């Protein structure tokens, strides 16, 4: 079978590849990015009730109106984004599916998308599949991967139609404060550039308030999901919203010809995410994660020659180990009982780095893992 040239160019996802490699007995898995918490009971109960009530049929392709109303309310009050109502919200199979539909909707053949380097592994294949090209804007380990003057100048000089902000960030954990994001908005406003704001780690912000560029800039598509905030990665539920309804309607047309709708009873379950009980559970998890971040930072600072500024959010560390082959280092670490992801999987700037997820390990496992990492790195 000759596969389409389009699909031949698609690389496997490094997150799934390294997660599979790390699933050997005795390996502490710090590869995949997911919280190791159960979904709060109140959400599971709501989904079970929906199943019992026979909510097993197709739903409206945009998502059930009850859930879209709640999402629109959250974006308006919590994120202060203007002009969003339920018609301007699309619910899909995870933030990943939303982003896929979004790049298909915004990007024409030859269009340029400016992405931070490093960035999450799936953005580039999605841009390429839409016929677009990526303009990589370099970040720096020494700046903790927060956009600096050089980054802003590169964006200013970019021919991109769209750029992307992902704060808190996968893979670096970097938190871009409001003033930094506002500088990006200023540039985009002058150039007429659209912003995709990937806010899936919104609640995992440890040292400052998260901020949505959609509060001040209409040409923003806000992307979020229940996956991380409520530990629902397997439920596959995410959403996108934009004050320009034509963007959401176009994504919805693509959804009608691909997914149809996000799983119906899962959507009824997700309604319970908007209860105080679910939010409290989420906050408990986040405060545990902040503690894990601090445990990891202490451990990583003890490793010779490493550059790793304290990340302000998400559940990743992205230490730079200097002039090392990060893929060989990750392979050696798996052999020694620790699964990570080589930094170069996330972009050129990631060379010499490892992505370490503290989402799926206890503080004790993290301490053991870092002792092993230190042993391997210092013996290189
Ligand atoms: N964006 C970022 C930055 C991510 O790390 C992920 C991975 N979960 C996604 C989007 C996709 O999220 P979901 O699991 O909701 O599809
Ligand atoms: N986002 C998670 C990660 O980066 C899950 C895997 C994926 O979606 O790529 O590990």
Tab-separated table of C-alpha atoms and ligand atoms in Angstrom:
chain	number	residue	atom	x	y	z
A	1	UNK	CA	0.000	0.000	0.000
A	2	UNK	CA	1.395	3.407	-0.913
A	3	UNK	CA	0.509	5.735	1.901
A	4	UNK	CA	-0.407	9.331	1.129
A	5	UNK	CA	2.608	11.626	0.988
A	6	UNK	CA	0.817	13.745	3.556
A	7	UNK	CA	0.819	11.002	6.170
A	8	UNK	CA	4.296	9.708	5.279
A	9	UNK	CA	5.723	12.946	6.629
A	10	UNK	CA	4.009	12.614	10.022
A	11	UNK	CA	6.409	11.514	12.771
A	12	UNK	CA	5.217	9.388	15.698
A	13	UNK	CA	4.353	11.378	18.826
A	14	UNK	CA	7.418	11.403	21.093
A	15	UNK	CA	5.189	11.575	24.188
A	16	UNK	CA	3.453	8.311	23.310
A	17	UNK	CA	6.657	6.682	22.068
A	18	UNK	CA	8.663	7.385	25.247
A	19	UNK	CA	5.718	6.591	27.451
A	20	UNK	CA	5.513	3.127	25.874
A	21	UNK	CA	9.284	2.663	26.303
A	22	UNK	CA	8.978	3.668	29.967
A	23	UNK	CA	6.252	1.176	30.820
A	24	UNK	CA	8.707	-1.540	31.794
A	25	UNK	CA	8.623	-3.002	35.285
A	26	UNK	CA	10.944	-1.129	37.629
A	27	UNK	CA	10.938	2.085	35.575
A	28	UNK	CA	9.701	5.265	37.280
A	29	UNK	CA	7.706	6.852	34.472
A	30	UNK	CA	8.351	10.594	34.250
A	31	UNK	CA	7.603	10.676	30.517
A	32	UNK	CA	3.894	11.131	29.776
A	33	UNK	CA	2.260	14.345	30.936
A	34	UNK	CA	-0.761	13.382	32.985
A	35	UNK	CA	-1.854	13.741	36.605
A	36	UNK	CA	-1.855	10.435	38.540
A	37	UNK	CA	-5.069	11.396	40.346
A	38	UNK	CA	-8.470	9.808	39.886
A	39	UNK	CA	-11.203	12.007	38.374
A	40	UNK	CA	-13.229	13.597	41.229
A	41	UNK	CA	-16.108	11.356	42.325
A	42	UNK	CA	-18.804	13.948	41.623
A	43	UNK	CA	-17.799	14.036	37.930
A	44	UNK	CA	-17.712	10.247	37.621
A	45	UNK	CA	-21.132	10.014	39.312
A	46	UNK	CA	-22.600	12.530	36.860
A	47	UNK	CA	-21.322	10.480	33.900
A	48	UNK	CA	-22.665	7.226	35.419
A	49	UNK	CA	-26.055	8.870	35.956
A	50	UNK	CA	-26.062	10.029	32.329
A	51	UNK	CA	-25.410	6.442	31.182
A	52	UNK	CA	-28.209	5.153	33.414
A	53	UNK	CA	-30.557	7.775	31.988
A	54	UNK	CA	-29.800	6.587	28.464
A	55	UNK	CA	-27.678	9.523	27.316
A	56	UNK	CA	-25.998	7.197	24.850
A	57	UNK	CA	-26.973	8.782	21.530
A	58	UNK	CA	-25.459	11.415	19.273
A	59	UNK	CA	-25.291	14.893	20.763
A	60	UNK	CA	-25.387	18.216	18.878
A	61	UNK	CA	-22.066	18.390	17.000
A	62	UNK	CA	-20.901	21.539	18.831
A	63	UNK	CA	-21.509	19.881	22.188
A	64	UNK	CA	-24.496	19.705	24.531
A	65	UNK	CA	-25.872	23.250	25.068
A	66	UNK	CA	-25.783	22.837	28.882
A	67	UNK	CA	-22.006	22.297	28.821
A	68	UNK	CA	-21.332	25.043	26.272
A	69	UNK	CA	-23.319	27.468	28.449
A	70	UNK	CA	-21.133	26.601	31.456
A	71	UNK	CA	-17.930	26.943	29.433
A	72	UNK	CA	-19.028	30.297	28.001
A	73	UNK	CA	-19.857	31.456	31.548
A	74	UNK	CA	-16.430	30.363	32.838
A	75	UNK	CA	-14.573	32.083	30.006
A	76	UNK	CA	-16.576	35.278	30.521
A	77	UNK	CA	-16.278	35.514	34.313
A	78	UNK	CA	-13.023	33.685	35.209
A	79	UNK	CA	-11.015	34.640	32.125
A	80	UNK	CA	-12.827	37.941	31.405
A	81	UNK	CA	-13.048	37.153	27.685
A	82	UNK	CA	-15.680	39.324	26.014
A	83	UNK	CA	-18.198	38.334	23.354
A	84	UNK	CA	-18.374	34.612	24.148
A	85	UNK	CA	-21.722	32.816	24.324
A	86	UNK	CA	-22.579	29.124	23.920
A	87	UNK	CA	-22.700	29.418	20.089
A	88	UNK	CA	-19.069	30.532	20.096
A	89	UNK	CA	-17.856	27.428	21.921
A	90	UNK	CA	-17.003	24.062	20.378
A	91	UNK	CA	-16.541	20.926	22.489
A	92	UNK	CA	-14.388	18.185	20.980
A	93	UNK	CA	-12.319	15.075	21.754
A	94	UNK	CA	-9.673	16.772	23.876
A	95	UNK	CA	-7.762	20.009	23.366
A	96	UNK	CA	-5.757	18.002	20.835
A	97	UNK	CA	-8.744	17.575	18.532
A	98	UNK	CA	-9.685	21.230	18.980
A	99	UNK	CA	-6.172	22.261	17.919
A	100	UNK	CA	-6.256	19.918	14.937
A	101	UNK	CA	-9.560	21.388	13.719
A	102	UNK	CA	-8.288	24.886	14.430
A	103	UNK	CA	-5.120	24.596	12.335
A	104	UNK	CA	-7.221	23.094	9.512
A	105	UNK	CA	-9.512	26.113	9.817
A	106	UNK	CA	-6.910	28.900	10.008
A	107	UNK	CA	-4.027	27.681	7.882
A	108	UNK	CA	-3.922	27.621	4.085
A	109	UNK	CA	-1.167	26.096	1.917
A	110	UNK	CA	2.035	28.069	2.515
A	111	UNK	CA	0.740	30.020	5.531
A	112	UNK	CA	3.241	30.508	8.333
A	113	UNK	CA	2.562	29.764	12.011
A	114	UNK	CA	5.005	31.160	14.578
A	115	UNK	CA	5.617	28.659	17.383
A	116	UNK	CA	7.817	28.924	20.454
A	117	UNK	CA	10.855	26.630	20.405
A	118	UNK	CA	10.576	24.360	22.357
A	119	UNK	CA	6.865	23.543	22.053
A	120	UNK	CA	4.537	20.596	22.622
A	121	UNK	CA	5.134	17.791	20.095
A	122	UNK	CA	1.833	17.875	18.188
A	123	UNK	CA	1.652	21.508	17.041
A	124	UNK	CA	4.157	21.176	14.198
A	125	UNK	CA	2.621	18.035	12.605
A	126	UNK	CA	-0.807	19.708	12.816
A	127	UNK	CA	0.484	22.834	11.037
A	128	UNK	CA	2.228	20.749	8.384
A	129	UNK	CA	-0.878	18.601	7.807
A	130	UNK	CA	-2.818	21.809	7.179
A	131	UNK	CA	-0.241	22.747	4.509
A	132	UNK	CA	1.412	25.423	6.633
A	133	UNK	CA	4.988	26.111	7.653
A	134	UNK	CA	6.386	26.689	11.122
A	135	UNK	CA	8.509	29.707	11.967
A	136	UNK	CA	10.309	28.680	15.163
A	137	UNK	CA	10.922	31.471	17.679
A	138	UNK	CA	13.750	30.528	20.015
A	139	UNK	CA	13.417	30.668	23.783
A	140	UNK	CA	16.361	30.424	26.183
A	141	UNK	CA	17.008	28.052	29.116
A	142	UNK	CA	18.736	30.903	30.983
A	143	UNK	CA	15.513	32.963	30.784
A	144	UNK	CA	13.477	30.027	32.079
A	145	UNK	CA	11.959	29.797	28.561
A	146	UNK	CA	9.918	32.972	29.089
A	147	UNK	CA	9.657	35.153	25.962
A	148	UNK	CA	12.409	37.831	26.022
A	149	UNK	CA	13.312	40.776	23.755
A	150	UNK	CA	14.880	38.476	21.137
A	151	UNK	CA	11.709	36.401	21.026
A	152	UNK	CA	9.565	39.515	20.597
A	153	UNK	CA	11.845	40.826	17.829
A	154	UNK	CA	11.619	37.485	16.028
A	155	UNK	CA	7.814	37.632	16.255
A	156	UNK	CA	7.859	41.232	15.026
A	157	UNK	CA	9.856	40.131	11.970
A	158	UNK	CA	7.838	36.984	11.332
A	159	UNK	CA	5.545	36.589	8.330
A	160	UNK	CA	3.224	34.413	10.391
A	161	UNK	CA	-0.552	34.626	10.129
A	162	UNK	CA	-0.984	32.952	13.499
A	163	UNK	CA	1.110	32.577	16.635
A	164	UNK	CA	0.630	30.473	19.716
A	165	UNK	CA	0.964	31.108	23.432
A	166	UNK	CA	1.009	28.151	25.807
A	167	UNK	CA	1.266	29.378	29.375
A	168	UNK	CA	1.890	27.494	31.647
A	169	UNK	CA	3.898	25.592	29.064
A	170	UNK	CA	4.447	22.031	27.969
A	171	UNK	CA	7.372	21.066	27.814
A	172	UNK	CA	9.160	23.747	29.871
A	173	UNK	CA	6.705	24.510	32.681
A	174	UNK	CA	7.322	28.210	31.951
A	175	UNK	CA	4.697	30.680	33.113
A	176	UNK	CA	4.464	33.803	30.942
A	177	UNK	CA	3.183	36.658	33.091
A	178	UNK	CA	0.526	39.055	31.849
A	179	UNK	CA	3.000	41.842	30.942
A	180	UNK	CA	4.962	39.470	28.680
A	181	UNK	CA	1.799	38.247	26.971
A	182	UNK	CA	0.607	41.835	26.528
A	183	UNK	CA	3.759	42.630	24.557
A	184	UNK	CA	2.923	39.715	22.256
A	185	UNK	CA	-0.648	40.982	21.906
A	186	UNK	CA	0.675	44.459	20.938
A	187	UNK	CA	2.772	42.966	18.142
A	188	UNK	CA	-0.106	40.770	16.917
A	189	UNK	CA	-2.512	43.708	16.979
A	190	UNK	CA	-0.205	45.813	14.815
A	191	UNK	CA	0.393	42.972	12.373
A	192	UNK	CA	-3.162	41.582	12.322
A	193	UNK	CA	-1.809	38.238	13.528
A	194	UNK	CA	-4.134	35.741	15.229
A	195	UNK	CA	-3.301	34.170	18.593
A	196	UNK	CA	-4.043	30.623	19.669
A	197	UNK	CA	-3.934	30.566	23.453
A	198	UNK	CA	-3.482	26.995	24.671
A	199	UNK	CA	-4.525	27.193	28.319
A	200	UNK	CA	-4.756	23.500	29.223
A	201	UNK	CA	-2.417	24.036	32.228
A	202	UNK	CA	-4.267	27.170	33.355
A	203	UNK	CA	-4.980	25.889	36.876
A	204	UNK	CA	-1.389	24.668	37.331
A	205	UNK	CA	0.063	28.158	37.888
A	206	UNK	CA	2.066	28.218	41.115
A	207	UNK	CA	3.582	31.674	41.422
A	208	UNK	CA	1.140	34.023	39.713
A	209	UNK	CA	-2.340	34.469	38.298
A	210	UNK	CA	-2.923	32.909	34.865
A	211	UNK	CA	-4.035	35.359	32.191
A	212	UNK	CA	-5.903	34.939	28.896
A	213	UNK	CA	-4.932	37.192	25.971
A	214	UNK	CA	-8.562	36.855	24.850
A	215	UNK	CA	-9.375	39.383	27.604
A	216	UNK	CA	-7.927	42.190	25.485
A	217	UNK	CA	-7.537	40.797	21.954
A	218	UNK	CA	-10.492	39.619	19.876
A	219	UNK	CA	-8.417	37.726	17.315
A	220	UNK	CA	-7.715	35.062	19.926
A	221	UNK	CA	-8.949	31.499	19.972
A	222	UNK	CA	-8.871	30.201	23.528
A	223	UNK	CA	-8.242	26.474	23.861
A	224	UNK	CA	-8.717	24.543	27.073
A	225	UNK	CA	-9.694	21.088	28.321
A	226	UNK	CA	-10.894	19.190	31.359
A	227	UNK	CA	-8.011	16.727	30.859
A	228	UNK	CA	-5.424	18.151	33.241
A	229	UNK	CA	-7.480	20.420	35.512
A	230	UNK	CA	-9.734	17.585	36.687
A	231	UNK	CA	-7.493	14.628	35.836
A	232	UNK	CA	-9.688	13.504	32.940
A	233	UNK	CA	-7.075	12.756	30.267
A	234	UNK	CA	-8.859	9.549	29.236
A	235	UNK	CA	-12.261	11.208	28.915
A	236	UNK	CA	-11.096	13.127	25.833
A	237	UNK	CA	-12.906	16.404	26.355
A	238	UNK	CA	-11.609	19.810	25.344
A	239	UNK	CA	-13.022	23.041	24.017
A	240	UNK	CA	-12.244	26.076	21.917
A	241	UNK	CA	-13.897	29.498	21.921
A	242	UNK	CA	-13.641	32.632	19.829
A	243	UNK	CA	-15.680	35.847	19.609
A	244	UNK	CA	-15.616	35.445	15.809
A	245	UNK	CA	-18.250	32.730	15.417
A	246	UNK	CA	-17.218	31.970	11.826
A	247	UNK	CA	-14.058	30.285	13.189
A	248	UNK	CA	-16.052	28.058	15.559
A	249	UNK	CA	-18.684	27.274	12.916
A	250	UNK	CA	-15.990	26.211	10.427
A	251	UNK	CA	-14.381	23.951	13.027
A	252	UNK	CA	-17.818	22.525	13.750
A	253	UNK	CA	-18.339	21.675	10.055
A	254	UNK	CA	-15.066	19.734	10.092
A	255	UNK	CA	-16.152	18.029	13.302
A	256	UNK	CA	-19.461	16.993	11.662
A	257	UNK	CA	-17.440	15.140	9.020
A	258	UNK	CA	-14.929	13.583	11.394
A	259	UNK	CA	-15.821	13.039	15.072
A	260	UNK	CA	-19.554	13.984	14.917
A	261	UNK	CA	-19.547	15.003	18.576
A	262	UNK	CA	-17.547	14.504	21.758
A	263	UNK	CA	-18.768	11.457	23.718
A	264	UNK	CA	-22.263	12.308	24.937
A	265	UNK	CA	-22.281	10.863	28.479
A	266	UNK	CA	-18.758	12.217	29.086
A	267	UNK	CA	-20.066	15.707	28.340
A	268	UNK	CA	-22.863	15.242	30.906
A	269	UNK	CA	-20.187	14.168	33.404
A	270	UNK	CA	-18.070	17.236	32.642
A	271	UNK	CA	-20.966	19.475	33.671
A	272	UNK	CA	-20.014	18.559	37.256
A	273	UNK	CA	-16.578	20.186	36.757
A	274	UNK	CA	-18.356	23.469	37.409
A	275	UNK	CA	-19.343	22.519	40.967
A	276	UNK	CA	-17.503	23.786	44.047
A	277	UNK	CA	-16.699	20.199	45.055
A	278	UNK	CA	-14.893	19.443	41.792
A	279	UNK	CA	-13.032	22.748	41.882
A	280	UNK	CA	-11.876	22.075	45.465
A	281	UNK	CA	-10.562	18.649	44.431
A	282	UNK	CA	-8.704	20.257	41.548
A	283	UNK	CA	-7.142	22.824	43.905
A	284	UNK	CA	-6.016	20.051	46.302
A	285	UNK	CA	-4.278	18.293	43.404
A	286	UNK	CA	-2.611	21.496	42.240
A	287	UNK	CA	-1.246	22.241	45.704
A	288	UNK	CA	0.264	18.715	45.824
A	289	UNK	CA	1.823	19.406	42.415
A	290	UNK	CA	3.349	22.646	43.649
A	291	UNK	CA	5.012	20.656	46.411
A	292	UNK	CA	6.280	18.116	43.842
A	293	UNK	CA	7.677	20.993	41.752
A	294	UNK	CA	9.641	22.216	44.761
A	295	UNK	CA	10.945	18.709	45.576
A	296	UNK	CA	12.102	18.319	41.954
A	297	UNK	CA	13.760	21.740	41.878
A	298	UNK	CA	15.767	21.005	44.997
A	299	UNK	CA	16.910	17.717	43.492
A	300	UNK	CA	17.776	19.122	40.068
A	301	UNK	CA	19.773	21.990	41.557
A	302	UNK	CA	22.066	19.396	43.118
A	303	UNK	CA	23.121	18.059	39.701
A	304	UNK	CA	26.430	19.437	38.416
A	305	UNK	CA	26.361	21.752	35.376
A	306	UNK	CA	22.580	21.755	34.929
A	307	UNK	CA	20.634	24.886	33.891
A	308	UNK	CA	17.046	24.794	35.159
A	309	UNK	CA	15.204	27.917	36.265
A	310	UNK	CA	12.268	27.249	38.561
A	311	UNK	CA	9.241	26.739	36.281
A	312	UNK	CA	6.111	28.631	37.341
A	313	UNK	CA	3.539	26.066	36.240
A	314	UNK	CA	2.307	22.906	34.473
A	315	UNK	CA	4.008	19.738	35.770
A	316	UNK	CA	7.249	19.679	33.839
A	317	UNK	CA	10.902	20.453	34.381
A	318	UNK	CA	13.078	21.008	31.328
A	319	UNK	CA	16.670	20.976	32.585
A	320	UNK	CA	19.520	21.625	30.182
A	321	UNK	CA	22.541	19.353	30.644
A	322	UNK	CA	24.836	21.201	28.232
A	323	UNK	CA	26.534	19.537	25.310
A	324	UNK	CA	25.006	16.063	25.671
A	325	UNK	CA	23.082	13.839	23.242
A	326	UNK	CA	19.673	14.052	24.924
A	327	UNK	CA	18.277	10.993	23.095
A	328	UNK	CA	21.207	8.833	24.232
A	329	UNK	CA	20.795	10.235	27.744
A	330	UNK	CA	17.065	9.395	27.814
A	331	UNK	CA	17.837	5.866	26.555
A	332	UNK	CA	20.435	5.364	29.260
A	333	UNK	CA	18.014	6.646	31.886
A	334	UNK	CA	15.326	4.147	30.864
A	335	UNK	CA	17.913	1.378	31.200
A	336	UNK	CA	18.610	2.730	34.695
A	337	UNK	CA	14.960	2.863	35.717
A	338	UNK	CA	13.763	6.399	34.863
A	339	UNK	CA	11.556	7.287	31.877
A	340	UNK	CA	11.846	10.851	30.510
A	341	UNK	CA	11.567	12.442	27.045
A	342	UNK	CA	14.565	13.814	25.122
A	343	UNK	CA	14.293	17.594	24.812
A	344	UNK	CA	15.097	17.632	21.093
A	345	UNK	CA	11.657	16.051	20.459
A	346	UNK	CA	10.207	19.492	21.267
A	347	UNK	CA	12.393	21.603	18.967
A	348	UNK	CA	16.032	22.543	18.292
A	349	UNK	CA	16.307	24.573	21.497
A	350	UNK	CA	15.500	21.392	23.391
A	351	UNK	CA	18.811	19.775	22.452
A	352	UNK	CA	20.741	18.804	25.552
A	353	UNK	CA	17.547	18.948	27.654
A	354	UNK	CA	15.181	16.364	29.111
A	355	UNK	CA	11.470	16.799	29.747
A	356	UNK	CA	10.690	15.464	33.180
A	357	UNK	CA	7.006	15.137	34.087
A	358	UNK	CA	6.232	15.092	37.791
A	359	UNK	CA	2.538	14.546	37.099
A	360	UNK	CA	2.555	10.788	37.564
A	361	UNK	CA	4.948	10.115	40.431
A	362	UNK	CA	4.836	10.534	44.203
A	363	UNK	CA	7.338	12.765	46.026
A	364	UNK	CA	9.170	9.593	47.147
A	365	UNK	CA	9.415	8.212	43.598
A	366	UNK	CA	10.605	11.597	42.392
A	367	UNK	CA	13.401	11.656	44.976
A	368	UNK	CA	14.533	8.151	43.873
A	369	UNK	CA	14.306	9.118	40.196
A	370	UNK	CA	16.456	12.223	40.673
A	371	UNK	CA	19.113	10.252	42.550
A	372	UNK	CA	19.278	7.948	39.518
A	373	UNK	CA	19.333	10.870	37.051
A	374	UNK	CA	22.164	12.492	38.998
A	375	UNK	CA	24.114	9.236	39.006
A	376	UNK	CA	23.796	8.791	35.232
A	377	UNK	CA	24.472	12.455	34.328
A	378	UNK	CA	27.498	12.867	36.591
A	379	UNK	CA	29.025	9.626	35.299
A	380	UNK	CA	28.708	10.674	31.629
B	1	LIG	N1	-1.923	21.242	24.625
B	1	LIG	C1	-0.899	20.961	25.432
B	1	LIG	C2	0.103	22.018	25.705
B	1	LIG	C3	-0.763	19.682	26.002
B	1	LIG	O1	0.259	19.409	26.809
B	1	LIG	C4	-1.729	18.702	25.688
B	1	LIG	C5	-1.498	17.308	26.207
B	1	LIG	N2	-2.433	16.828	26.970
B	1	LIG	C6	-2.797	19.062	24.863
B	1	LIG	C7	-2.867	20.319	24.330
B	1	LIG	C8	-3.871	18.085	24.521
B	1	LIG	O2	-4.725	17.935	25.600
B	1	LIG	P1	-5.936	16.861	25.594
B	1	LIG	O3	-5.455	15.702	26.381
B	1	LIG	O4	-7.082	17.577	26.229
B	1	LIG	O5	-6.200	16.521	24.188
B	2	LIG	N1	0.192	16.235	26.632
B	2	LIG	C1	0.720	15.087	27.288
B	2	LIG	C2	2.228	15.054	27.140
B	2	LIG	O1	2.783	15.928	26.574
B	2	LIG	C3	0.033	13.825	26.826
B	2	LIG	C4	0.512	13.238	25.542
B	2	LIG	C5	0.208	14.100	24.371
B	2	LIG	O2	-0.921	14.526	24.245
B	2	LIG	O3	1.163	14.375	23.623
B	2	LIG	O4	2.829	14.138	27.645
